[in-house]
Short mmCIF file of C-alpha atoms in Angstrom, two decimals:
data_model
loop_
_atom_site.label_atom_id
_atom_site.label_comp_id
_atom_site.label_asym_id
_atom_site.label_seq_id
_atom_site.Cartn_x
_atom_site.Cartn_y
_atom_site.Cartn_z
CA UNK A 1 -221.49 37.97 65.57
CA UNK A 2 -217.47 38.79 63.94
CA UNK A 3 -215.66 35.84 65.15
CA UNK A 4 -212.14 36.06 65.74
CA UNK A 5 -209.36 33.30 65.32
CA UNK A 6 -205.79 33.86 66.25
CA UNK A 7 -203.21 31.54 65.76
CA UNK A 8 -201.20 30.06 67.13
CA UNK A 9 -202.62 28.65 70.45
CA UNK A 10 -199.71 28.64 72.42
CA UNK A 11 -196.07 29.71 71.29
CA UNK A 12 -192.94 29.15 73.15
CA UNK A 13 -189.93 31.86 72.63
CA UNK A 14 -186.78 33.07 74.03
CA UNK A 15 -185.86 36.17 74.88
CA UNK A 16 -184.85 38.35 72.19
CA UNK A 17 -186.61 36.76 70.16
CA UNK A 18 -189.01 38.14 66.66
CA UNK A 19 -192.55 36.79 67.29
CA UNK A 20 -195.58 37.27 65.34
CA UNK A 21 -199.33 36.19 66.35
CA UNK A 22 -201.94 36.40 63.71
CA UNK A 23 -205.57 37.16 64.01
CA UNK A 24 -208.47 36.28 61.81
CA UNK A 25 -212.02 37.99 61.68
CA UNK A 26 -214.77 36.65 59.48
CA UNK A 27 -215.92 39.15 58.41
CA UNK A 28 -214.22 42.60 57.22
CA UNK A 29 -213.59 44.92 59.96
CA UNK A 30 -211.34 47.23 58.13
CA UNK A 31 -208.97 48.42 60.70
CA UNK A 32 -211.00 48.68 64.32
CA UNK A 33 -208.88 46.32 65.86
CA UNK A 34 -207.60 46.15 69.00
CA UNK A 35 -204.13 43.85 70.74
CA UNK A 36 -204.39 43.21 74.50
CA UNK A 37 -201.67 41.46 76.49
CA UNK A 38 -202.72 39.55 79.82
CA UNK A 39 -200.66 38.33 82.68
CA UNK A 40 -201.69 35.60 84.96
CA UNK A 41 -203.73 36.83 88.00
CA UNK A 42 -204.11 39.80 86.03
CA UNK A 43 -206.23 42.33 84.34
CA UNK A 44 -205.61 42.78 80.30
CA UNK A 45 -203.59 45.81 79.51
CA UNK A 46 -204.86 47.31 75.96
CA UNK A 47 -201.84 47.50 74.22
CA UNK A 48 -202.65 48.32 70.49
CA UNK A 49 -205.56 49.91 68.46
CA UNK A 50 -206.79 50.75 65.24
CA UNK A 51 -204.74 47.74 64.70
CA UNK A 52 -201.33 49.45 64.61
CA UNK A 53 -201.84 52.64 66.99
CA UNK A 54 -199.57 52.03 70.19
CA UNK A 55 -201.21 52.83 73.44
CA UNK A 56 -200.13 55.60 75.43
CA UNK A 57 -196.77 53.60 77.44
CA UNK A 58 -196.78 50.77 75.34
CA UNK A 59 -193.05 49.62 73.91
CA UNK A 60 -192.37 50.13 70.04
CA UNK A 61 -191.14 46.52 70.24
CA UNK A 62 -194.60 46.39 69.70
CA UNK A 63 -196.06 46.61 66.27
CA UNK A 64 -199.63 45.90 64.78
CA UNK A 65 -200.59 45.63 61.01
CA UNK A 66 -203.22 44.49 59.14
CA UNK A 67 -207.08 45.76 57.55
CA UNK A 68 -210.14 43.87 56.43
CA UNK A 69 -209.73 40.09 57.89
CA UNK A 70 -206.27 39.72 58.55
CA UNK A 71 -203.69 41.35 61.20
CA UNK A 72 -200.98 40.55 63.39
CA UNK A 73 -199.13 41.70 66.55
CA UNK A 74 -195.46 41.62 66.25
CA UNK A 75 -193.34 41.59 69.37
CA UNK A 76 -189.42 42.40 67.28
CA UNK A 77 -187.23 41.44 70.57
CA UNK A 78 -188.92 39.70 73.49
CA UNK A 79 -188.49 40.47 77.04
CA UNK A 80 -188.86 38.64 80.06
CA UNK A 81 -192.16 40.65 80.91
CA UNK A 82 -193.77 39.80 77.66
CA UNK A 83 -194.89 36.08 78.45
CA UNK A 84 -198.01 36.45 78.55
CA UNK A 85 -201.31 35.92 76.87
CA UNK A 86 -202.08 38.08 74.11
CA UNK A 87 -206.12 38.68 72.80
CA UNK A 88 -207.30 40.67 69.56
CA UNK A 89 -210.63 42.17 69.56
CA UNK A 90 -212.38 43.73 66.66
CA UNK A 91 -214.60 46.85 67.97
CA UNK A 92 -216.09 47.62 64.66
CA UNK A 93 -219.66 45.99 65.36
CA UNK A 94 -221.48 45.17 68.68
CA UNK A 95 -220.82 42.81 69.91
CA UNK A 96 -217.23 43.07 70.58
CA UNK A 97 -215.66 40.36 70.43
CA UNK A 98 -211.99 38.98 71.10
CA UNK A 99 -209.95 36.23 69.68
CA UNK A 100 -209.22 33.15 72.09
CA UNK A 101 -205.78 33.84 73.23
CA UNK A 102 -202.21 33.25 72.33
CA UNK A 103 -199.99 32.18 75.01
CA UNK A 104 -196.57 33.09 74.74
CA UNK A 105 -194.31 30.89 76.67
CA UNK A 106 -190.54 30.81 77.84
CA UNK A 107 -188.68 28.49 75.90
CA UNK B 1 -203.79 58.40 86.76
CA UNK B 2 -206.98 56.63 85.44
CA UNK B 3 -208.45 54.21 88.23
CA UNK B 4 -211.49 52.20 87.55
CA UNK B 5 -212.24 49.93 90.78
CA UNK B 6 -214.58 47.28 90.50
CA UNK B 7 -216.76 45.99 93.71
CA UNK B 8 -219.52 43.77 94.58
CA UNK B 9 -218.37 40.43 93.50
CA UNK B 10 -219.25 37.31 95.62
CA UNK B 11 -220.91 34.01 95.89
CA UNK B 12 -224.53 33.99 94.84
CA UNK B 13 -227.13 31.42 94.52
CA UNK B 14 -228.33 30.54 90.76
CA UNK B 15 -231.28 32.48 89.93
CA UNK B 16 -230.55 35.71 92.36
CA UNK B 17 -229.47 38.87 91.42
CA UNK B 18 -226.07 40.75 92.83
CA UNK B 19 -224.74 44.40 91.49
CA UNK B 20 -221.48 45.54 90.69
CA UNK B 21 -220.36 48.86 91.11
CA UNK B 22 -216.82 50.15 89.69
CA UNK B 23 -215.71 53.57 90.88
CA UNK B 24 -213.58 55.62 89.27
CA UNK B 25 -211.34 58.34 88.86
CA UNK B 26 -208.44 60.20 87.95
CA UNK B 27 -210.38 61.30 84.25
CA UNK B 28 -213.39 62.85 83.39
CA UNK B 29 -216.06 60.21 83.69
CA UNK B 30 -218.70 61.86 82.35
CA UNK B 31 -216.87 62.49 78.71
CA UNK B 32 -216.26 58.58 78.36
CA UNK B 33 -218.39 55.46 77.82
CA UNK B 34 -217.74 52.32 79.77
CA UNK B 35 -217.60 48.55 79.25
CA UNK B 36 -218.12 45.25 81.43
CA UNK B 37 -216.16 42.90 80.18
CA UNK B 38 -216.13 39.15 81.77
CA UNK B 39 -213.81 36.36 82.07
CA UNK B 40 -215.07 32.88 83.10
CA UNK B 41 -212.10 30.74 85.21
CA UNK B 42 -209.74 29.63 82.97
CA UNK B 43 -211.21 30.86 80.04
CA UNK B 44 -210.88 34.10 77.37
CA UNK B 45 -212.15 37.66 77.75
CA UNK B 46 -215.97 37.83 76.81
CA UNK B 47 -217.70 41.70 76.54
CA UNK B 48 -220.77 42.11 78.55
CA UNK B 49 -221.99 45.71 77.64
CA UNK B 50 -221.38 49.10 76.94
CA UNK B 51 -222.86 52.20 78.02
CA UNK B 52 -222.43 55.66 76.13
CA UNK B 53 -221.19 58.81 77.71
CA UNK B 54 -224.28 60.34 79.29
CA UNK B 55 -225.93 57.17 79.59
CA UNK B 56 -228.43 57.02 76.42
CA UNK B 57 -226.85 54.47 74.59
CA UNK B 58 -226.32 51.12 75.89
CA UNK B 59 -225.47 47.56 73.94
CA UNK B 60 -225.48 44.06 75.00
CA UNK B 61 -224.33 40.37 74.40
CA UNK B 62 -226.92 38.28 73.39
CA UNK B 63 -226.92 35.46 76.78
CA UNK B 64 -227.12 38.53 79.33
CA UNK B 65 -229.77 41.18 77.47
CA UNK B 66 -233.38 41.02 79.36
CA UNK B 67 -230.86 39.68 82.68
CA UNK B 68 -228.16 42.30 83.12
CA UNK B 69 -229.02 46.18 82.72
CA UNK B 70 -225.81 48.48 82.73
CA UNK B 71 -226.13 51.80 84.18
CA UNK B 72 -223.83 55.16 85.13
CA UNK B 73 -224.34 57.55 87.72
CA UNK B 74 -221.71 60.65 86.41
CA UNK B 75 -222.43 62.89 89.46
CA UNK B 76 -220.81 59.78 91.31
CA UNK B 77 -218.07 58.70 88.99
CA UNK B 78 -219.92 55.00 89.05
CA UNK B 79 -220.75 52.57 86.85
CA UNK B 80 -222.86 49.88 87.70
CA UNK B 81 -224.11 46.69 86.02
CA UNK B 82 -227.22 45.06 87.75
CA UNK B 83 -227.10 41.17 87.24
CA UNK B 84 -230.46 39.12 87.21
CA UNK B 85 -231.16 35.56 87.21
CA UNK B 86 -228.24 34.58 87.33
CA UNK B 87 -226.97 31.18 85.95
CA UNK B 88 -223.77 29.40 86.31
CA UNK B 89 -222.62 30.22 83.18
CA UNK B 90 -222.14 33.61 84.39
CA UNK B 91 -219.37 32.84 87.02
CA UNK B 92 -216.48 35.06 85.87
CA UNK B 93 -214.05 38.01 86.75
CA UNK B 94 -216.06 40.78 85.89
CA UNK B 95 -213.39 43.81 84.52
CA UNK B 96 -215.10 47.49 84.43
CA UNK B 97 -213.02 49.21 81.25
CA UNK B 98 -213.08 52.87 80.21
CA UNK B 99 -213.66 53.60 76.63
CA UNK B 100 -211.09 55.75 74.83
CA UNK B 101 -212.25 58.69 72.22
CA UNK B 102 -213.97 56.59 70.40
CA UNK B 103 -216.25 54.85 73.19
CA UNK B 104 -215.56 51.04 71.42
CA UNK B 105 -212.29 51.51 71.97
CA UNK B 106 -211.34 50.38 75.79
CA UNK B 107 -207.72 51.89 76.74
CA UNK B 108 -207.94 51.14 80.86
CA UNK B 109 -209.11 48.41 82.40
CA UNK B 110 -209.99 47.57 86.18
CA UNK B 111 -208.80 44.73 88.91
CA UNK B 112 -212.10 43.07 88.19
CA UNK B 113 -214.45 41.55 90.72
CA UNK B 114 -215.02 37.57 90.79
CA UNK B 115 -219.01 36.63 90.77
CA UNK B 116 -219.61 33.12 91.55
CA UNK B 117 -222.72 31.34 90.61
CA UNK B 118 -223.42 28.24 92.75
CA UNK B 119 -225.70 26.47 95.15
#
């Protein structure tokens, strides 16, 4: 199975803040990968794939880049509805799988 | 708007079984395949299955195949994942997600439905 690190962990922001989360897959999944952002008590919301296609709705503060084994979600000026916990999953082999999380916190 | 509902969580003993159903609507189900995706309390998001379109394709993760058997009904707009033998392990939100044009590609995702596995 594709196993998929993101770093950091945890990361605590302000509003209007630049924040970047990077994601790791071990093995080259050229660019079928996927961002999700999840709220406490909630479902996930898919917010990027193809790992820089935005979602139908989704903000362009939102950005995605990367191919092969490395990407990253950018967030370019934080809101207070963006503290959250963000996942990547990579979609180009069964099984899917997703990173562990990155919680972004209010600083 | 796309809906996907999920139903049929609850408690359940270790070793019974217990299905899920997630209705939905607002799209046409029959075009799209559809995931179960599972997340255990307090932990990260963990796929279950998939199942194609019209229901000939279908893919598992490795702890549920033989236990868990994911099925569609498109005349009902239902998907349905039948759980077996359960184990503890599998306490979770389960999350019923539609697949976008490319079916490995989930764009909508449900409420989910909380299975618990205990004695």
């Amino acid at each position: 199975d594709i196993q998929m690190t993101q770093s950091p962990s945890s990361l605590s922001a302000s509003v209007g803040d630049r924040v970047t989360i990077t994601c790791r897959s071990s093995q080259d999944i050229s660019k079928y990968l996927a961002w999700l952002q999840q709220k406490p008590g909630k479902a996930p919301k898919s917010l990027i794939f193809g790992a820089s296609n935005l979602q139908s709705g989704v903000p362009s503060r939102f950005s995605g880049s990367g191919s092969g084994t490395d990407f990253s979600l950018t967030i370019s000026s934080l809101q207070p509805e963006d503290f959250a916990t963000y996942y990547c999953q990579q979609y180009n082999f069964y099984p899917l799988t997703f990173g562990q999380g990155t919680r972004l916190e209010i600083k | 708007q796309v809906q996907v509902v999920e139903s049929g969580g609850g408690v359940v003993q270790p070793g019974r079984s217990l299905r899920l159903s997630c209705a939905a609507s607002g799209f046409t189900f029959s075009t799209y395949g559809m995931h179960w995706v599972r997340q255990a309390p307090g932990k990260g998001l963990e796929w279950v299955a998939v199942i194609s379109n019209d229901g000939s394709k279908k893919h598992y993760e490795d702890s549920v195949k033989g236990r868990f058997t994911i099925s569609r009904d498109n005349s009902k707009n239902t998907l349905y994942v039948q759980m077996n033998s359960l184990r503890a392990e599998d306490t979770a939100v389960y999350y019923c997600a539609k697949g976008g044009p490319r079916a490995e590609i989930i764009d909508y995702w449900g409420q989910g439905t909380l299975v618990i596995v205990s004695s």
